[in-house]
C-alpha cells in the first residue's frame, strides 16, 4: 500500500486509513438525494450526530473567553509574506488579551496558531472533514474536529469578537461572506472584519461597490463593514478602534462594531 493510500481521514473523533477511508464526506451524505423514503431511515439519526457536534463544540469553547478568528489560504506557506503577517497578527491579538481561532489546518491557519502559541496565548483550531484531510497543525492547543460545515461555522461566529481575513480561496470567501450576511440581516451583532492585503482584495471591493452596490443589490454600508489594510499593525489598530476596549482588563465580550454604521442604521 502506497503512502498516499495510507493517508488518514478524520470524521469527527474517528480516524480512518487505507481501504477504510470513505469516498464521500459526511456533508455529502447528508445533502445528497436519497431514494423516496430513504430519508426516513437515515436523517433522523443524523440529527443526533449533528446535535452531538454542537454539544461538543459548545462544551470545548464555553470558557474560551474573548477571541478573534484568523482566516486565509491553506496553500500559503512560510515563503509567503502573508504567513509572517498572520504570525504577527496572532501575537498582537494575544498581547491584546484575545485567544486566536483558526480552521486548524496548514498555511495561514498554521501561521495564526503558531503566532498565538509562540506568544503564550490560547491557540484554537476548528477542523473540518474534507476528502484530503490533513489534520490539525502542530500549533493547535485546543482542537475540535467537525463533520458538518454548518456546525463549525456556528462556532466561529459564536466565539469570535472579530475576523481577520488574509488572502485565501473559496473557503476563506465562504467564511467572510457568511459573517457579512449575518450582520447585514441582524442575525449577529456587528463586529470588525479586517481584510489584510489591499492588492489582493481591492478588485473584489471595487466589484462589490460597482456591480453590486451601484446595481442596487446591496447597501454601501454593508461593504463598509470590511476594512482593508496592508500590515499586521494596521490590522491590530483597526481591531483596537472597533472594540474601544481593553481585553486584558476583562472588558471584552460585549457587542462590538462600527459606531458610524450603527448610527446610520438608526
PDB file of C-alpha atoms in Angstrom:
ATOM      1  CA  UNK A   1       0.000   0.000   0.000  1.00  0.00           C
ATOM      2  CA  UNK A   2       1.396   3.399  -1.023  1.00  0.00           C
ATOM      3  CA  UNK A   3       1.816   6.296   1.442  1.00  0.00           C
ATOM      4  CA  UNK A   4      -0.939   8.139  -0.413  1.00  0.00           C
ATOM      5  CA  UNK A   5      -3.322   5.236   0.128  1.00  0.00           C
ATOM      6  CA  UNK A   6      -2.442   5.278   3.826  1.00  0.00           C
ATOM      7  CA  UNK A   7      -3.400   8.929   4.250  1.00  0.00           C
ATOM      8  CA  UNK A   8      -5.735   9.328   7.140  1.00  0.00           C
ATOM      9  CA  UNK A   9      -9.290  10.642   7.036  1.00  0.00           C
ATOM     10  CA  UNK A  10     -10.823  12.221  10.137  1.00  0.00           C
ATOM     11  CA  UNK A  11     -14.575  12.012  10.608  1.00  0.00           C
ATOM     12  CA  UNK A  12     -15.394  13.612  13.934  1.00  0.00           C
ATOM     13  CA  UNK A  13     -13.345  11.824  16.598  1.00  0.00           C
ATOM     14  CA  UNK A  14     -12.657   8.838  14.332  1.00  0.00           C
ATOM     15  CA  UNK A  15      -9.556   8.404  12.124  1.00  0.00           C
ATOM     16  CA  UNK A  16      -9.753   6.118   9.072  1.00  0.00           C
ATOM     17  CA  UNK A  17      -6.811   4.961   6.923  1.00  0.00           C
ATOM     18  CA  UNK A  18      -6.167   2.844   3.854  1.00  0.00           C
ATOM     19  CA  UNK A  19      -9.164   0.962   2.443  1.00  0.00           C
ATOM     20  CA  UNK A  20     -11.376   2.238   5.276  1.00  0.00           C
ATOM     21  CA  UNK A  21     -11.172   5.830   4.028  1.00  0.00           C
ATOM     22  CA  UNK A  22     -14.639   6.848   2.757  1.00  0.00           C
ATOM     23  CA  UNK A  23     -15.138   8.166  -0.743  1.00  0.00           C
ATOM     24  CA  UNK A  24     -17.645  10.818   0.381  1.00  0.00           C
ATOM     25  CA  UNK A  25     -17.679  13.265   3.290  1.00  0.00           C
ATOM     26  CA  UNK A  26     -20.402  13.307   5.918  1.00  0.00           C
ATOM     27  CA  UNK A  27     -21.756  16.564   4.465  1.00  0.00           C
ATOM     28  CA  UNK A  28     -22.092  14.902   1.048  1.00  0.00           C
ATOM     29  CA  UNK A  29     -24.039  12.037   2.550  1.00  0.00           C
ATOM     30  CA  UNK A  30     -26.340  14.432   4.412  1.00  0.00           C
ATOM     31  CA  UNK A  31     -27.085  16.643   1.402  1.00  0.00           C
ATOM     32  CA  UNK A  32     -27.353  14.021  -1.341  1.00  0.00           C
ATOM     33  CA  UNK A  33     -30.722  12.970  -2.740  1.00  0.00           C
ATOM     34  CA  UNK A  34     -31.691   9.518  -1.467  1.00  0.00           C
ATOM     35  CA  UNK A  35     -34.476   7.235  -2.579  1.00  0.00           C
ATOM     36  CA  UNK A  36     -38.127   8.294  -1.983  1.00  0.00           C
ATOM     37  CA  UNK A  37     -38.284   7.065   1.626  1.00  0.00           C
ATOM     38  CA  UNK A  38     -34.590   6.721   2.414  1.00  0.00           C
ATOM     39  CA  UNK A  39     -34.525   9.942   4.433  1.00  0.00           C
ATOM     40  CA  UNK A  40     -36.981   8.489   6.937  1.00  0.00           C
ATOM     41  CA  UNK A  41     -34.470   5.836   7.935  1.00  0.00           C
ATOM     42  CA  UNK A  42     -31.241   7.860   7.886  1.00  0.00           C
ATOM     43  CA  UNK A  43     -31.835  11.557   8.529  1.00  0.00           C
ATOM     44  CA  UNK A  44     -33.481  11.345  11.982  1.00  0.00           C
ATOM     45  CA  UNK A  45     -30.373   9.528  13.244  1.00  0.00           C
ATOM     46  CA  UNK A  46     -28.134  12.113  11.614  1.00  0.00           C
ATOM     47  CA  UNK A  47     -29.865  14.753  13.718  1.00  0.00           C
ATOM     48  CA  UNK A  48     -28.403  13.134  16.833  1.00  0.00           C
ATOM     49  CA  UNK A  49     -24.902  13.233  15.337  1.00  0.00           C
ATOM     50  CA  UNK A  50     -25.383  16.897  14.407  1.00  0.00           C
ATOM     51  CA  UNK A  51     -26.605  17.608  17.919  1.00  0.00           C
ATOM     52  CA  UNK A  52     -23.528  15.965  19.378  1.00  0.00           C
ATOM     53  CA  UNK A  53     -21.251  18.226  17.294  1.00  0.00           C
ATOM     54  CA  UNK A  54     -22.905  21.325  18.688  1.00  0.00           C
ATOM     55  CA  UNK A  55     -22.732  19.968  22.245  1.00  0.00           C
ATOM     56  CA  UNK A  56     -19.033  19.064  21.894  1.00  0.00           C
ATOM     57  CA  UNK A  57     -18.199  22.425  20.340  1.00  0.00           C
ATOM     58  CA  UNK A  58     -20.078  24.428  22.957  1.00  0.00           C
ATOM     59  CA  UNK A  59     -18.535  22.400  25.759  1.00  0.00           C
ATOM     60  CA  UNK A  60     -14.981  22.783  24.425  1.00  0.00           C
ATOM     61  CA  UNK A  61     -15.229  26.535  23.815  1.00  0.00           C
ATOM     62  CA  UNK A  62     -17.618  27.721  26.538  1.00  0.00           C
ATOM     63  CA  UNK A  63     -14.831  29.075  28.758  1.00  0.00           C
ATOM     64  CA  UNK A  64     -12.561  30.285  25.964  1.00  0.00           C
ATOM     65  CA  UNK A  65     -13.032  33.975  26.644  1.00  0.00           C
ATOM     66  CA  UNK A  66     -12.654  36.755  24.050  1.00  0.00           C
ATOM     67  CA  UNK A  67     -11.246  35.506  20.747  1.00  0.00           C
ATOM     68  CA  UNK A  68     -10.543  36.643  17.191  1.00  0.00           C
ATOM     69  CA  UNK A  69     -10.625  34.293  14.194  1.00  0.00           C
ATOM     70  CA  UNK A  70      -7.934  34.379  11.505  1.00  0.00           C
ATOM     71  CA  UNK A  71      -8.810  33.011   8.057  1.00  0.00           C
ATOM     72  CA  UNK A  72      -6.706  32.502   4.942  1.00  0.00           C
ATOM     73  CA  UNK A  73      -5.390  30.068   2.384  1.00  0.00           C
ATOM     74  CA  UNK A  74      -4.122  26.639   3.391  1.00  0.00           C
ATOM     75  CA  UNK A  75      -1.792  26.849   0.367  1.00  0.00           C
ATOM     76  CA  UNK A  76       0.358  29.771   1.512  1.00  0.00           C
ATOM     77  CA  UNK A  77       3.500  28.512   3.231  1.00  0.00           C
ATOM     78  CA  UNK A  78       6.345  30.089   5.157  1.00  0.00           C
ATOM     79  CA  UNK A  79       7.734  31.626   1.962  1.00  0.00           C
ATOM     80  CA  UNK A  80       4.657  33.860   1.669  1.00  0.00           C
ATOM     81  CA  UNK A  81       4.779  37.293   3.320  1.00  0.00           C
ATOM     82  CA  UNK A  82       1.204  36.713   4.436  1.00  0.00           C
ATOM     83  CA  UNK A  83       2.330  33.743   6.552  1.00  0.00           C
ATOM     84  CA  UNK A  84       4.643  36.003   8.531  1.00  0.00           C
ATOM     85  CA  UNK A  85       1.966  38.674   8.714  1.00  0.00           C
ATOM     86  CA  UNK A  86      -0.534  36.191  10.170  1.00  0.00           C
ATOM     87  CA  UNK A  87       2.014  35.222  12.837  1.00  0.00           C
ATOM     88  CA  UNK A  88       2.447  38.873  13.820  1.00  0.00           C
ATOM     89  CA  UNK A  89      -1.323  39.487  13.863  1.00  0.00           C
ATOM     90  CA  UNK A  90      -1.810  36.491  16.143  1.00  0.00           C
ATOM     91  CA  UNK A  91       0.948  37.619  18.505  1.00  0.00           C
ATOM     92  CA  UNK A  92      -0.597  41.072  18.663  1.00  0.00           C
ATOM     93  CA  UNK A  93      -4.015  39.592  19.420  1.00  0.00           C
ATOM     94  CA  UNK A  94      -2.555  37.620  22.315  1.00  0.00           C
ATOM     95  CA  UNK A  95      -0.944  40.804  23.636  1.00  0.00           C
ATOM     96  CA  UNK A  96      -4.387  42.429  23.476  1.00  0.00           C
ATOM     97  CA  UNK A  97      -5.842  39.603  25.553  1.00  0.00           C
ATOM     98  CA  UNK A  98      -7.517  37.548  22.851  1.00  0.00           C
ATOM     99  CA  UNK A  99      -7.416  33.865  22.057  1.00  0.00           C
ATOM    100  CA  UNK A 100      -6.808  33.041  18.375  1.00  0.00           C
ATOM    101  CA  UNK A 101      -9.134  30.738  16.433  1.00  0.00           C
ATOM    102  CA  UNK A 102      -8.342  29.263  13.009  1.00  0.00           C
ATOM    103  CA  UNK A 103      -9.535  26.365  10.885  1.00  0.00           C
ATOM    104  CA  UNK A 104      -6.697  24.309  12.351  1.00  0.00           C
ATOM    105  CA  UNK A 105      -5.108  23.377   9.028  1.00  0.00           C
ATOM    106  CA  UNK A 106      -1.879  24.362   7.221  1.00  0.00           C
ATOM    107  CA  UNK A 107      -0.882  27.642   5.588  1.00  0.00           C
ATOM    108  CA  UNK A 108      -2.324  30.829   7.056  1.00  0.00           C
ATOM    109  CA  UNK A 109      -4.232  28.811   9.638  1.00  0.00           C
ATOM    110  CA  UNK A 110      -0.980  27.292  10.862  1.00  0.00           C
ATOM    111  CA  UNK A 111       0.604  30.744  10.982  1.00  0.00           C
ATOM    112  CA  UNK A 112      -2.224  32.074  13.139  1.00  0.00           C
ATOM    113  CA  UNK A 113      -1.967  29.185  15.576  1.00  0.00           C
ATOM    114  CA  UNK A 114       1.816  29.430  15.583  1.00  0.00           C
ATOM    115  CA  UNK A 115       1.780  33.121  16.456  1.00  0.00           C
ATOM    116  CA  UNK A 116      -0.706  32.559  19.267  1.00  0.00           C
ATOM    117  CA  UNK A 117       1.260  29.673  20.728  1.00  0.00           C
ATOM    118  CA  UNK A 118       4.632  31.435  20.489  1.00  0.00           C
ATOM    119  CA  UNK A 119       3.151  34.457  22.263  1.00  0.00           C
ATOM    120  CA  UNK A 120       1.884  32.265  25.089  1.00  0.00           C
ATOM    121  CA  UNK A 121      -1.789  32.676  24.204  1.00  0.00           C
ATOM    122  CA  UNK A 122      -4.634  30.255  23.599  1.00  0.00           C
ATOM    123  CA  UNK A 123      -4.363  28.658  20.139  1.00  0.00           C
ATOM    124  CA  UNK A 124      -7.616  27.107  18.883  1.00  0.00           C
ATOM    125  CA  UNK A 125      -8.246  25.026  15.752  1.00  0.00           C
ATOM    126  CA  UNK A 126     -11.694  24.148  14.429  1.00  0.00           C
ATOM    127  CA  UNK A 127     -11.068  21.381  11.908  1.00  0.00           C
ATOM    128  CA  UNK A 128     -13.388  20.004   9.245  1.00  0.00           C
ATOM    129  CA  UNK A 129     -13.759  16.672   7.487  1.00  0.00           C
ATOM    130  CA  UNK A 130     -12.673  17.090   3.852  1.00  0.00           C
ATOM    131  CA  UNK A 131     -11.648  14.499   1.221  1.00  0.00           C
ATOM    132  CA  UNK A 132      -7.928  15.258   1.598  1.00  0.00           C
ATOM    133  CA  UNK A 133      -7.839  15.781   5.359  1.00  0.00           C
ATOM    134  CA  UNK A 134      -4.511  16.988   6.668  1.00  0.00           C
ATOM    135  CA  UNK A 135      -5.354  17.046  10.363  1.00  0.00           C
ATOM    136  CA  UNK A 136      -4.655  19.735  12.941  1.00  0.00           C
ATOM    137  CA  UNK A 137      -1.442  21.678  12.603  1.00  0.00           C
ATOM    138  CA  UNK A 138       1.127  21.241  15.361  1.00  0.00           C
ATOM    139  CA  UNK A 139       0.497  24.686  16.856  1.00  0.00           C
ATOM    140  CA  UNK A 140      -3.105  23.999  17.902  1.00  0.00           C
ATOM    141  CA  UNK A 141      -3.505  23.684  21.677  1.00  0.00           C
ATOM    142  CA  UNK A 142      -7.284  23.291  21.704  1.00  0.00           C
ATOM    143  CA  UNK A 143      -8.664  21.450  18.687  1.00  0.00           C
ATOM    144  CA  UNK A 144     -12.195  20.415  17.768  1.00  0.00           C
ATOM    145  CA  UNK A 145     -12.920  18.354  14.640  1.00  0.00           C
ATOM    146  CA  UNK A 146     -16.274  18.732  12.891  1.00  0.00           C
ATOM    147  CA  UNK A 147     -18.100  16.650  10.306  1.00  0.00           C
ATOM    148  CA  UNK A 148     -20.517  19.394   9.291  1.00  0.00           C
ATOM    149  CA  UNK A 149     -19.564  22.815   7.987  1.00  0.00           C
ATOM    150  CA  UNK A 150     -22.633  24.492   9.463  1.00  0.00           C
ATOM    151  CA  UNK A 151     -21.778  23.324  12.983  1.00  0.00           C
ATOM    152  CA  UNK A 152     -18.213  24.571  12.567  1.00  0.00           C
ATOM    153  CA  UNK A 153     -19.378  27.928  11.194  1.00  0.00           C
ATOM    154  CA  UNK A 154     -21.598  28.404  14.211  1.00  0.00           C
ATOM    155  CA  UNK A 155     -18.573  28.037  16.495  1.00  0.00           C
ATOM    156  CA  UNK A 156     -16.556  30.586  14.520  1.00  0.00           C
ATOM    157  CA  UNK A 157     -19.327  33.167  14.744  1.00  0.00           C
ATOM    158  CA  UNK A 158     -20.430  32.455  18.312  1.00  0.00           C
ATOM    159  CA  UNK A 159     -16.981  32.574  19.890  1.00  0.00           C
ATOM    160  CA  UNK A 160     -15.314  35.317  17.804  1.00  0.00           C
ATOM    161  CA  UNK A 161     -15.254  39.025  18.569  1.00  0.00           C
ATOM    162  CA  UNK A 162     -13.938  39.749  15.077  1.00  0.00           C
ATOM    163  CA  UNK A 163     -12.476  38.254  11.901  1.00  0.00           C
ATOM    164  CA  UNK A 164      -9.062  38.891  10.369  1.00  0.00           C
ATOM    165  CA  UNK A 165      -9.150  37.644   6.784  1.00  0.00           C
ATOM    166  CA  UNK A 166      -5.884  37.036   4.952  1.00  0.00           C
ATOM    167  CA  UNK A 167      -5.752  36.193   1.216  1.00  0.00           C
ATOM    168  CA  UNK A 168      -7.457  32.870   0.562  1.00  0.00           C
ATOM    169  CA  UNK A 169      -9.688  30.861  -1.722  1.00  0.00           C
ATOM    170  CA  UNK A 170     -13.287  29.693  -1.728  1.00  0.00           C
ATOM    171  CA  UNK A 171     -13.277  28.533   1.899  1.00  0.00           C
ATOM    172  CA  UNK A 172     -11.990  31.928   3.027  1.00  0.00           C
ATOM    173  CA  UNK A 173     -14.625  33.703   0.914  1.00  0.00           C
ATOM    174  CA  UNK A 174     -17.291  31.459   2.404  1.00  0.00           C
ATOM    175  CA  UNK A 175     -16.447  32.452   5.973  1.00  0.00           C
ATOM    176  CA  UNK A 176     -16.121  36.126   5.020  1.00  0.00           C
ATOM    177  CA  UNK A 177     -19.483  36.413   3.284  1.00  0.00           C
ATOM    178  CA  UNK A 178     -21.214  34.273   5.892  1.00  0.00           C
ATOM    179  CA  UNK A 179     -20.249  36.831   8.543  1.00  0.00           C
ATOM    180  CA  UNK A 180     -21.251  39.781   6.350  1.00  0.00           C
ATOM    181  CA  UNK A 181     -24.631  38.211   5.579  1.00  0.00           C
ATOM    182  CA  UNK A 182     -25.334  37.513   9.254  1.00  0.00           C
ATOM    183  CA  UNK A 183     -24.513  41.102  10.184  1.00  0.00           C
ATOM    184  CA  UNK A 184     -26.499  42.528   7.282  1.00  0.00           C
ATOM    185  CA  UNK A 185     -29.579  40.563   8.323  1.00  0.00           C
ATOM    186  CA  UNK A 186     -29.072  41.365  12.030  1.00  0.00           C
ATOM    187  CA  UNK A 187     -28.615  37.730  12.976  1.00  0.00           C
ATOM    188  CA  UNK A 188     -25.475  38.717  14.890  1.00  0.00           C
ATOM    189  CA  UNK A 189     -24.129  41.960  16.352  1.00  0.00           C
ATOM    190  CA  UNK A 190     -21.720  43.978  14.260  1.00  0.00           C
ATOM    191  CA  UNK A 191     -18.091  43.004  14.712  1.00  0.00           C
ATOM    192  CA  UNK A 192     -14.887  44.011  12.926  1.00  0.00           C
ATOM    193  CA  UNK A 193     -13.936  42.278   9.679  1.00  0.00           C
ATOM    194  CA  UNK A 194     -10.399  43.180   8.642  1.00  0.00           C
ATOM    195  CA  UNK A 195      -9.070  42.217   5.206  1.00  0.00           C
ATOM    196  CA  UNK A 196      -5.276  42.030   5.032  1.00  0.00           C
ATOM    197  CA  UNK A 197      -3.641  42.631   1.654  1.00  0.00           C
ATOM    198  CA  UNK A 198      -5.029  45.572  -0.286  1.00  0.00           C
ATOM    199  CA  UNK A 199      -3.627  44.372  -3.603  1.00  0.00           C
ATOM    200  CA  UNK A 200      -5.377  41.022  -3.201  1.00  0.00           C
ATOM    201  CA  UNK A 201      -8.767  42.317  -2.009  1.00  0.00           C
ATOM    202  CA  UNK A 202      -9.132  45.599  -3.902  1.00  0.00           C
ATOM    203  CA  UNK A 203     -10.567  44.025  -7.053  1.00  0.00           C
ATOM    204  CA  UNK A 204     -13.306  42.314  -5.050  1.00  0.00           C
ATOM    205  CA  UNK A 205     -14.136  45.522  -3.162  1.00  0.00           C
ATOM    206  CA  UNK A 206     -14.278  47.516  -6.400  1.00  0.00           C
ATOM    207  CA  UNK A 207     -16.652  44.953  -7.916  1.00  0.00           C
ATOM    208  CA  UNK A 208     -18.891  44.998  -4.832  1.00  0.00           C
ATOM    209  CA  UNK A 209     -19.105  48.792  -4.874  1.00  0.00           C
ATOM    210  CA  UNK A 210     -19.867  48.973  -8.598  1.00  0.00           C
ATOM    211  CA  UNK A 211     -21.691  45.913  -9.903  1.00  0.00           C
ATOM    212  CA  UNK A 212     -23.411  45.116  -6.613  1.00  0.00           C
ATOM    213  CA  UNK A 213     -23.981  48.443  -4.831  1.00  0.00           C
ATOM    214  CA  UNK A 214     -24.450  50.582  -7.951  1.00  0.00           C
ATOM    215  CA  UNK A 215     -26.750  47.866  -9.266  1.00  0.00           C
ATOM    216  CA  UNK A 216     -28.986  48.364  -6.248  1.00  0.00           C
ATOM    217  CA  UNK A 217     -28.349  44.905  -4.806  1.00  0.00           C
ATOM    218  CA  UNK A 218     -26.607  45.939  -1.590  1.00  0.00           C
ATOM    219  CA  UNK A 219     -26.331  48.904   0.727  1.00  0.00           C
ATOM    220  CA  UNK A 220     -22.917  50.632   0.631  1.00  0.00           C
ATOM    221  CA  UNK A 221     -22.900  50.399   4.428  1.00  0.00           C
ATOM    222  CA  UNK A 222     -22.735  46.620   4.071  1.00  0.00           C
ATOM    223  CA  UNK A 223     -19.499  46.901   2.111  1.00  0.00           C
ATOM    224  CA  UNK A 224     -18.140  49.345   4.670  1.00  0.00           C
ATOM    225  CA  UNK A 225     -18.331  46.568   7.261  1.00  0.00           C
ATOM    226  CA  UNK A 226     -14.992  45.433   5.820  1.00  0.00           C
ATOM    227  CA  UNK A 227     -11.783  47.345   6.484  1.00  0.00           C
ATOM    228  CA  UNK A 228      -8.787  46.658   4.264  1.00  0.00           C
ATOM    229  CA  UNK A 229      -5.183  47.055   5.469  1.00  0.00           C
ATOM    230  CA  UNK A 230      -1.709  46.010   4.406  1.00  0.00           C
ATOM    231  CA  UNK A 231       0.203  45.259   7.597  1.00  0.00           C
ATOM    232  CA  UNK A 232      -0.216  43.355  10.832  1.00  0.00           C
ATOM    233  CA  UNK A 233      -0.012  46.543  12.901  1.00  0.00           C
ATOM    234  CA  UNK A 234      -2.707  48.211  10.785  1.00  0.00           C
ATOM    235  CA  UNK A 235      -4.964  45.203  11.303  1.00  0.00           C
ATOM    236  CA  UNK A 236      -4.445  45.323  15.059  1.00  0.00           C
ATOM    237  CA  UNK A 237      -5.086  49.064  15.109  1.00  0.00           C
ATOM    238  CA  UNK A 238      -8.431  48.572  13.347  1.00  0.00           C
ATOM    239  CA  UNK A 239      -9.414  45.983  15.953  1.00  0.00           C
ATOM    240  CA  UNK A 240      -8.485  48.369  18.773  1.00  0.00           C
ATOM    241  CA  UNK A 241     -10.506  51.102  17.085  1.00  0.00           C
ATOM    242  CA  UNK A 242     -13.571  48.915  16.655  1.00  0.00           C
ATOM    243  CA  UNK A 243     -13.633  47.488  20.157  1.00  0.00           C
ATOM    244  CA  UNK A 244     -12.577  50.580  22.029  1.00  0.00           C
ATOM    245  CA  UNK A 245     -11.964  48.202  24.897  1.00  0.00           C
ATOM    246  CA  UNK A 246      -9.107  46.697  26.841  1.00  0.00           C
ATOM    247  CA  UNK A 247      -9.417  42.889  26.636  1.00  0.00           C
ATOM    248  CA  UNK A 248      -6.619  42.429  29.175  1.00  0.00           C
ATOM    249  CA  UNK A 249      -8.733  44.278  31.727  1.00  0.00           C
ATOM    250  CA  UNK A 250     -11.661  41.932  31.196  1.00  0.00           C
ATOM    251  CA  UNK A 251     -13.747  44.476  29.314  1.00  0.00           C
ATOM    252  CA  UNK A 252     -14.224  42.403  26.173  1.00  0.00           C
ATOM    253  CA  UNK A 253     -17.079  40.161  25.185  1.00  0.00           C
ATOM    254  CA  UNK A 254     -19.961  42.527  24.610  1.00  0.00           C
ATOM    255  CA  UNK A 255     -21.231  43.684  21.216  1.00  0.00           C
ATOM    256  CA  UNK A 256     -18.652  45.489  19.138  1.00  0.00           C
ATOM    257  CA  UNK A 257     -18.956  47.242  15.842  1.00  0.00           C
ATOM    258  CA  UNK A 258     -18.564  50.375  13.821  1.00  0.00           C
ATOM    259  CA  UNK A 259     -20.252  53.269  15.680  1.00  0.00           C
ATOM    260  CA  UNK A 260     -20.759  55.199  12.429  1.00  0.00           C
ATOM    261  CA  UNK A 261     -22.526  52.213  10.867  1.00  0.00           C
ATOM    262  CA  UNK A 262     -24.743  51.751  13.909  1.00  0.00           C
ATOM    263  CA  UNK A 263     -25.680  55.424  13.951  1.00  0.00           C
ATOM    264  CA  UNK A 264     -26.503  55.377  10.232  1.00  0.00           C
ATOM    265  CA  UNK A 265     -28.770  52.373  10.677  1.00  0.00           C
ATOM    266  CA  UNK A 266     -30.679  54.097  13.445  1.00  0.00           C
TER     267      UNK A 266
END
